[in-house]
Amino acid sequence: MSERDIKPINILTRISKPVIKEHMEGVYTATVPIGGIVWFETGQGTVLIDTLVNIPMAEHVLSSIHEKIKYIIYTHGHSDHVGGSKVFMVDNPEVIASIFLPDRFERYQFLKPYRNLIAAMQFNIPKQLFGQGLEKYVYPTKTFFGDYTFELGRYTFELHTARGETDDAIWVYVPELNAVVVGDLIMGSWFPNVGNPWKPTRFALDWVKALERIQALEPDYVFCKGGGYLFKGDNAKKALNDNIEVIRSLHDQVVKLINEEMHISEMIHTVKVPEHLKNSRFLKQAYSRPEFFVYNVYRWYHGYYDHNPAHLIPRPEEEVMKEIYGLIGDKGKIISRVNNLFDQEQYQLALQVLDILLQSEPKDVEALRLRMKLVKSLALKDSCIMSKNAYFYSIKKDKQAIHRIQKNSNNKPK
Ligand SMILES: [Zn+2]
């Protein structure tokens, strides 16, 4: 693999221009890699579902919307679905969302520093890009819980709240077209985003129930990943089926193993995607991955305590690692074992062994360099955007730390 392969993956870039497509008369999508929007021109105005990642993307799309925007529907409050709203407010549309969406915007405000940090890691963007506060968001003018239907021109819009990737999800059925807009309940060709290592727990069981309700409608068209990707006919069926099967299967495996008291660190390696779904083109592990799914379902049903009394009210990790390091008593022993494990391609185990040294001696340049090498090896093998970017972030931080340490030691009076 080339050096180029460890480049972080940026799917939120400011400059990416949405691709606009008309699918049926008056039904359009605008799509970027992380998702997109769909709008319906009804003859009496436009119903727009989601608003893209940011203002520049939304501005790029606005002139392609031909009828006045009368309604905006948020499939959920994730920033990449609501970030461009201001641009579409010219005709004062009704903005419809789940009753739980405003709470999300409030959380985004009080967690701003943390969210800036994790967005920088997850999406590989500069921190300030996520730095906008509440002023960025357009609050809904109408919220609801359960079902809500309205008509405009030639179409009916049946809205349903759900819990899936978030607690504020909405999916929309348009009976005249037998079309459904599922938001992020289906992530295009990506494995469902049931687990995210930085984010609160998600709702696997409710998620699959919502998808089963949608499946029962036997839709001909499934707009997903926000609304920007479209599956038709057999593809729509298969996308629904494979997502439902994989979520049910992984969820049920985790539940079974919780009941059998398996430790979470073993569980993430035990739970498997069913063999017949492994190569599904609707479940590519390009963004999220099964290990994240397992952690997530575990966290939803299980407390933090793993039944080992050493972990009930633990001492700080650094203090414990220092004790172990003191017992080993020799940095060389750790480095040599880590190199050994590296040669056997046991990068993850090596990283955890090296951690004993690094938590005790965080400014040890040799250990920092070794960690960079291990993390790079993990990143090279990885195809999942979230873990790859997490590894890349760690490499960047270690590089900066080494630079700082060397600069300080050069400045010291000799
Ligand atoms: Zn989302």
Coordinates of C-alpha atoms and ligand atoms in Angstrom, one line a residue:
M1 CA 0.0 0.0 0.0
S2 CA 1.2 3.5 -0.8
E3 CA 1.8 6.4 1.5
R4 CA -1.3 7.9 -0.1
D5 CA -3.6 5.3 1.5
I6 CA -3.2 6.7 4.9
K7 CA -4.6 10.1 3.9
P8 CA -7.6 10.9 6.1
I9 CA -10.9 11.0 4.4
N10 CA -12.9 14.2 4.3
I11 CA -16.5 13.8 3.5
L12 CA -17.7 17.1 4.7
T13 CA -15.6 19.4 2.7
R14 CA -16.9 22.9 2.3
I15 CA -16.2 23.1 -1.4
S16 CA -17.8 19.9 -2.6
K17 CA -20.7 20.8 -4.9
P18 CA -23.9 18.8 -4.8
V19 CA -24.9 16.8 -7.8
I20 CA -28.4 17.6 -8.8
K21 CA -30.7 15.1 -10.6
E22 CA -34.3 14.9 -11.6
H23 CA -35.7 11.4 -11.1
M24 CA -39.4 11.8 -12.0
E25 CA -41.3 14.9 -13.0
G26 CA -40.7 17.5 -10.3
V27 CA -38.8 15.1 -8.0
Y28 CA -35.1 16.1 -7.5
T29 CA -32.2 15.1 -5.4
A30 CA -29.0 17.0 -4.6
T31 CA -26.2 14.8 -3.4
V32 CA -22.8 15.0 -1.7
P33 CA -20.7 12.1 -0.4
I34 CA -22.1 12.1 3.1
G35 CA -25.8 12.4 2.0
G36 CA -28.1 14.8 0.4
I37 CA -31.6 16.2 0.0
V38 CA -34.8 15.5 -2.0
W39 CA -37.5 17.9 -3.0
F40 CA -40.9 17.5 -4.5
E41 CA -42.4 20.2 -6.8
T42 CA -46.1 19.7 -6.3
G43 CA -47.6 22.2 -8.7
Q44 CA -48.5 24.4 -5.7
G45 CA -45.1 24.7 -4.2
T46 CA -42.0 22.7 -3.1
V47 CA -41.6 20.3 -0.2
L48 CA -37.9 20.1 0.7
I49 CA -36.6 17.3 2.8
D50 CA -33.4 18.2 4.6
T51 CA -31.1 21.2 3.8
L52 CA -27.5 19.9 3.2
V53 CA -24.3 20.4 5.2
N54 CA -23.8 24.1 5.0
I55 CA -24.7 27.4 3.4
P56 CA -22.4 27.2 0.3
M57 CA -23.8 23.8 -0.7
A58 CA -27.4 25.1 -0.2
E59 CA -26.7 28.2 -2.2
H60 CA -25.5 26.0 -5.0
V61 CA -28.8 24.2 -5.1
L62 CA -31.3 27.0 -4.5
S63 CA -31.6 28.2 -8.2
S64 CA -32.5 24.6 -9.2
I65 CA -35.7 24.7 -7.1
H66 CA -38.4 26.1 -9.4
E67 CA -41.4 26.4 -7.2
K68 CA -41.7 28.4 -3.9
I69 CA -40.6 26.4 -0.9
K70 CA -43.7 25.9 1.2
Y71 CA -42.4 23.2 3.6
I72 CA -39.0 22.0 4.9
I73 CA -39.0 18.6 6.7
Y74 CA -35.9 17.6 8.8
T75 CA -35.3 13.8 8.7
H76 CA -33.3 14.4 11.9
G77 CA -31.2 17.1 13.5
H78 CA -27.6 15.9 12.5
S79 CA -25.7 19.0 11.3
D80 CA -25.2 17.6 7.8
H81 CA -29.0 17.5 7.3
V82 CA -29.9 21.0 8.7
G83 CA -26.8 23.1 8.0
G84 CA -28.0 24.9 4.9
S85 CA -31.5 25.8 6.1
K86 CA -31.1 29.6 6.2
V87 CA -30.7 29.6 2.4
F88 CA -34.1 28.0 1.8
M89 CA -36.1 30.4 4.1
V90 CA -36.8 33.0 1.4
D91 CA -40.6 32.3 1.3
N92 CA -41.0 31.6 5.0
P93 CA -41.8 27.9 4.7
E94 CA -43.2 25.8 7.5
V95 CA -40.3 23.9 9.0
I96 CA -41.4 20.5 10.4
A97 CA -39.4 18.3 12.7
S98 CA -39.7 15.7 15.5
I99 CA -40.7 17.1 18.9
F100 CA -37.2 16.1 20.1
L101 CA -35.2 18.0 17.6
P102 CA -35.0 21.4 19.4
D103 CA -33.4 19.6 22.4
R104 CA -30.6 18.4 20.0
F105 CA -29.9 22.0 18.9
E106 CA -29.6 23.0 22.5
R107 CA -27.2 20.1 23.2
Y108 CA -25.1 21.2 20.2
Q109 CA -24.8 24.6 21.9
F110 CA -23.7 23.5 25.4
L111 CA -21.4 20.8 24.0
K112 CA -19.8 23.1 21.4
P113 CA -16.1 22.6 22.5
Y114 CA -16.5 18.8 22.7
R115 CA -18.4 18.6 19.4
N116 CA -15.8 20.7 17.6
L117 CA -13.1 18.3 18.8
I118 CA -14.9 15.1 17.8
A119 CA -16.0 16.5 14.4
A120 CA -12.3 17.3 13.7
M121 CA -11.5 13.7 14.5
Q122 CA -14.4 12.0 12.8
F123 CA -14.5 14.1 9.6
N124 CA -10.9 15.3 9.5
I125 CA -11.9 18.9 9.3
P126 CA -10.4 22.0 11.0
K127 CA -12.0 22.6 14.4
Q128 CA -13.5 26.0 13.5
L129 CA -15.6 24.5 10.7
F130 CA -18.0 23.1 13.2
G131 CA -17.6 26.2 15.4
Q132 CA -20.9 27.8 14.6
G133 CA -23.3 28.0 17.4
L134 CA -27.1 28.2 17.6
E135 CA -27.2 31.0 15.1
K136 CA -26.4 28.4 12.4
Y137 CA -29.7 26.6 12.9
V138 CA -33.2 27.3 11.8
Y139 CA -35.6 26.0 14.5
P140 CA -38.7 24.1 13.4
T141 CA -41.9 26.1 13.2
K142 CA -43.9 22.9 13.8
T143 CA -42.9 19.8 15.8
F144 CA -44.9 16.6 16.3
F145 CA -44.6 13.1 17.8
G146 CA -46.2 10.1 16.1
D147 CA -47.9 10.6 12.7
Y148 CA -48.6 13.8 10.8
T149 CA -50.0 14.2 7.3
F150 CA -50.4 17.1 4.9
E151 CA -51.2 17.6 1.3
L152 CA -49.8 20.0 -1.2
G153 CA -50.7 20.1 -4.9
R154 CA -50.5 16.6 -6.4
Y155 CA -48.9 14.9 -3.4
T156 CA -49.7 13.7 0.1
F157 CA -46.9 13.6 2.7
E158 CA -47.3 11.2 5.6
L159 CA -44.7 11.8 8.2
H160 CA -43.8 9.4 11.0
T161 CA -41.4 9.9 13.9
A162 CA -38.9 7.2 14.8
R163 CA -35.8 6.4 16.9
G164 CA -32.9 5.2 14.8
E165 CA -29.6 6.9 14.3
T166 CA -31.1 9.7 16.5
D167 CA -34.1 10.1 18.8
D168 CA -35.5 12.8 16.5
A169 CA -35.9 10.8 13.2
I170 CA -38.7 11.3 10.8
W171 CA -39.5 9.2 7.7
V172 CA -41.9 10.3 5.0
Y173 CA -44.2 8.3 2.7
V174 CA -45.7 9.8 -0.5
P175 CA -48.5 7.4 -1.5
E176 CA -49.1 8.9 -5.0
L177 CA -45.5 7.8 -5.9
N178 CA -45.3 4.8 -3.5
A179 CA -42.0 6.5 -2.4
V180 CA -40.5 6.8 1.0
V181 CA -37.8 9.1 2.3
V182 CA -36.0 7.4 5.1
G183 CA -33.3 9.9 6.1
D184 CA -30.3 8.1 7.6
L185 CA -32.3 4.9 8.5
I186 CA -30.5 3.7 5.4
M187 CA -27.1 5.1 4.5
G188 CA -27.0 4.4 0.8
S189 CA -24.6 1.6 0.2
W190 CA -23.0 2.0 3.7
F191 CA -23.3 -0.3 6.6
P192 CA -26.0 1.2 9.0
N193 CA -24.5 3.8 11.3
V194 CA -25.8 2.2 14.4
G195 CA -22.6 2.8 16.3
N196 CA -20.3 5.8 16.4
P197 CA -17.4 5.8 18.9
W198 CA -17.8 9.5 19.8
K199 CA -21.6 9.8 20.0
P200 CA -24.4 8.8 22.3
T201 CA -26.0 5.5 21.9
R202 CA -28.3 4.8 19.0
F203 CA -31.6 2.8 18.9
A204 CA -31.0 -0.4 17.0
L205 CA -34.2 -2.1 17.9
D206 CA -36.5 0.9 17.2
W207 CA -34.5 1.5 14.0
V208 CA -35.2 -2.0 12.7
K209 CA -38.9 -1.7 13.7
A210 CA -39.1 1.5 11.7
L211 CA -37.5 -0.1 8.7
E212 CA -39.9 -3.1 9.0
R213 CA -42.9 -0.7 9.0
I214 CA -41.4 0.9 5.8
Q215 CA -40.8 -2.5 4.2
A216 CA -44.5 -3.4 4.8
L217 CA -45.5 -0.6 2.5
E218 CA -43.5 -2.3 -0.3
P219 CA -42.3 1.1 -1.7
D220 CA -41.1 1.4 -5.3
Y221 CA -38.7 4.2 -4.4
V222 CA -36.5 4.6 -1.3
F223 CA -34.7 7.9 -0.9
C224 CA -32.0 7.6 1.7
K225 CA -28.8 9.0 3.3
G226 CA -30.9 12.0 4.1
G227 CA -32.9 12.0 0.8
G228 CA -30.0 12.3 -1.6
Y229 CA -29.7 8.7 -2.8
L230 CA -32.4 6.7 -4.5
F231 CA -33.0 3.0 -4.7
K232 CA -35.7 1.7 -7.1
G233 CA -37.7 -1.5 -7.5
D234 CA -35.7 -4.6 -6.6
N235 CA -32.8 -2.5 -5.3
A236 CA -35.2 -0.7 -2.9
K237 CA -36.5 -4.1 -1.7
K238 CA -33.0 -5.5 -1.2
A239 CA -31.6 -2.4 0.5
L240 CA -34.5 -2.6 3.0
N241 CA -34.1 -6.3 3.5
D242 CA -30.3 -6.3 4.0
N243 CA -30.4 -3.4 6.4
I244 CA -33.2 -5.0 8.4
E245 CA -31.5 -8.4 8.5
V246 CA -28.1 -7.1 9.6
I247 CA -29.5 -4.8 12.3
R248 CA -31.8 -7.6 13.7
S249 CA -29.0 -10.1 13.6
L250 CA -26.3 -8.0 15.3
H251 CA -28.7 -6.6 17.9
D252 CA -29.9 -10.1 18.8
Q253 CA -26.3 -11.5 19.0
V254 CA -25.4 -8.7 21.5
V255 CA -28.5 -9.3 23.6
K256 CA -27.7 -13.0 23.8
L257 CA -24.1 -12.4 24.8
I258 CA -25.1 -9.8 27.4
N259 CA -27.4 -12.5 28.9
E260 CA -24.4 -14.9 28.8
E261 CA -22.2 -12.4 30.6
M262 CA -19.6 -12.2 27.9
H263 CA -17.1 -9.3 28.4
I264 CA -17.5 -6.4 26.0
S265 CA -13.9 -6.6 24.9
E266 CA -14.6 -10.2 23.8
M267 CA -18.0 -9.5 22.4
I268 CA -16.8 -7.0 19.8
H269 CA -14.7 -9.8 18.3
T270 CA -17.4 -12.5 18.6
V271 CA -20.4 -10.8 17.0
K272 CA -20.4 -11.3 13.2
V273 CA -22.3 -10.1 10.2
P274 CA -24.2 -13.2 8.8
E275 CA -22.2 -14.9 6.1
H276 CA -24.8 -14.2 3.3
L277 CA -24.8 -10.5 4.0
K278 CA -21.0 -10.0 4.2
N279 CA -20.7 -8.9 0.6
S280 CA -24.0 -7.1 0.3
R281 CA -23.6 -4.0 -1.8
F282 CA -26.0 -2.2 0.6
L283 CA -23.8 -2.9 3.7
K284 CA -20.3 -1.7 2.7
Q285 CA -18.3 -1.0 5.8
A286 CA -17.1 2.3 4.5
Y287 CA -18.2 4.5 7.3
S288 CA -19.3 2.6 10.4
R289 CA -18.4 -1.0 11.3
P290 CA -19.8 -4.0 13.3
E291 CA -17.6 -3.4 16.3
F292 CA -19.0 0.1 16.8
F293 CA -22.5 -1.4 16.5
V294 CA -21.8 -3.9 19.2
Y295 CA -20.4 -1.2 21.6
N296 CA -23.5 0.8 20.9
V297 CA -26.1 -1.9 21.6
Y298 CA -24.1 -3.0 24.7
R299 CA -24.1 0.6 26.0
W300 CA -27.8 0.9 25.5
Y301 CA -28.7 -2.2 27.5
H302 CA -25.8 -2.5 29.9
G303 CA -24.2 -0.3 32.5
Y304 CA -20.5 0.5 32.5
Y305 CA -19.7 -2.1 35.2
D306 CA -18.2 -5.3 33.7
H307 CA -18.5 -7.3 37.0
N308 CA -14.8 -7.1 37.7
P309 CA -14.5 -5.3 41.1
A310 CA -11.2 -3.8 39.9
H311 CA -13.3 -1.8 37.4
L312 CA -16.2 -0.7 39.7
I313 CA -14.6 2.6 41.0
P314 CA -11.1 2.4 39.3
R315 CA -8.1 4.5 40.1
P316 CA -7.0 6.7 37.1
E317 CA -5.6 4.7 34.3
E318 CA -2.3 6.6 34.3
E319 CA -1.7 5.7 37.9
V320 CA -2.3 2.0 37.3
M321 CA -0.1 1.9 34.2
K322 CA 2.7 3.6 36.2
E323 CA 2.5 0.8 38.7
I324 CA 2.7 -1.9 36.0
Y325 CA 5.6 0.0 34.4
G326 CA 7.4 0.1 37.7
L327 CA 7.1 -3.6 38.1
I328 CA 8.4 -4.3 34.6
G329 CA 11.1 -1.8 35.5
D330 CA 12.6 -1.6 32.0
K331 CA 11.6 0.5 29.0
G332 CA 13.7 -1.7 26.7
K333 CA 11.6 -4.8 27.6
I334 CA 8.4 -3.1 26.5
I335 CA 9.9 -1.6 23.3
S336 CA 11.3 -5.0 22.4
R337 CA 8.0 -6.8 23.0
V338 CA 6.1 -4.2 21.0
N339 CA 8.5 -4.6 18.0
N340 CA 8.0 -8.3 18.3
L341 CA 4.3 -8.0 18.1
F342 CA 4.7 -5.5 15.2
D343 CA 6.6 -8.1 13.3
Q344 CA 3.8 -10.6 13.9
E345 CA 1.3 -7.9 12.6
Q346 CA -0.4 -7.8 16.0
Y347 CA -0.7 -4.0 15.8
Q348 CA -3.6 -3.6 18.2
L349 CA -2.1 -5.8 20.9
A350 CA 1.2 -4.0 20.5
L351 CA -0.5 -0.6 20.8
Q352 CA -2.1 -1.7 24.1
V353 CA 1.3 -3.0 25.5
L354 CA 3.0 0.2 24.4
D355 CA 0.4 2.2 26.3
I356 CA 1.9 1.0 29.6
L357 CA 5.0 2.9 28.7
L358 CA 3.3 5.9 27.1
Q359 CA 0.9 6.6 29.9
S360 CA 3.9 6.5 32.3
E361 CA 6.3 8.4 30.0
P362 CA 4.1 10.5 27.7
K363 CA 7.1 12.5 26.4
D364 CA 9.2 9.6 25.4
V365 CA 9.9 10.3 21.7
E366 CA 11.0 6.8 20.9
A367 CA 7.7 5.4 22.2
L368 CA 5.7 8.2 20.4
R369 CA 7.4 7.3 17.1
L370 CA 6.6 3.6 17.7
R371 CA 3.0 4.4 18.4
M372 CA 2.8 6.4 15.1
K373 CA 4.2 3.4 13.3
L374 CA 1.6 1.0 14.8
V375 CA -1.3 3.3 14.3
K376 CA -0.3 3.9 10.7
S377 CA -0.3 0.1 10.2
L378 CA -3.8 -0.1 11.6
A379 CA -4.9 2.8 9.4
L380 CA -3.5 1.2 6.3
K381 CA -5.5 -2.0 6.8
D382 CA -8.7 0.0 7.6
S383 CA -11.5 0.8 5.1
C384 CA -13.9 2.4 7.6
I385 CA -13.9 6.2 7.4
M386 CA -14.5 6.8 11.2
S387 CA -11.8 4.5 12.5
K388 CA -9.3 5.5 9.8
N389 CA -9.8 9.2 10.6
A390 CA -9.5 8.5 14.3
Y391 CA -6.1 6.8 13.6
F392 CA -5.0 9.6 11.4
Y393 CA -5.9 12.1 14.1
S394 CA -3.7 10.2 16.6
I395 CA -0.8 10.3 14.2
K396 CA -1.2 14.0 13.7
K397 CA -1.3 14.6 17.5
D398 CA 1.9 12.4 18.1
K399 CA 3.7 14.3 15.3
Q400 CA 2.9 17.6 16.9
A401 CA 3.9 16.3 20.4
I402 CA 7.3 15.1 19.1
H403 CA 7.8 18.5 17.4
R404 CA 7.1 20.3 20.7
I405 CA 9.3 18.0 22.8
Q406 CA 12.2 18.4 20.4
K407 CA 11.8 22.2 20.2
N408 CA 11.7 22.5 24.0
S409 CA 14.8 20.4 24.4
N410 CA 16.7 22.5 21.8
N411 CA 15.7 25.7 23.7
K412 CA 17.0 24.4 27.1
P413 CA 20.2 26.2 28.3
K414 CA 23.1 23.9 27.7
Ligands
ZN1 ZN -27.4 11.4 10.5

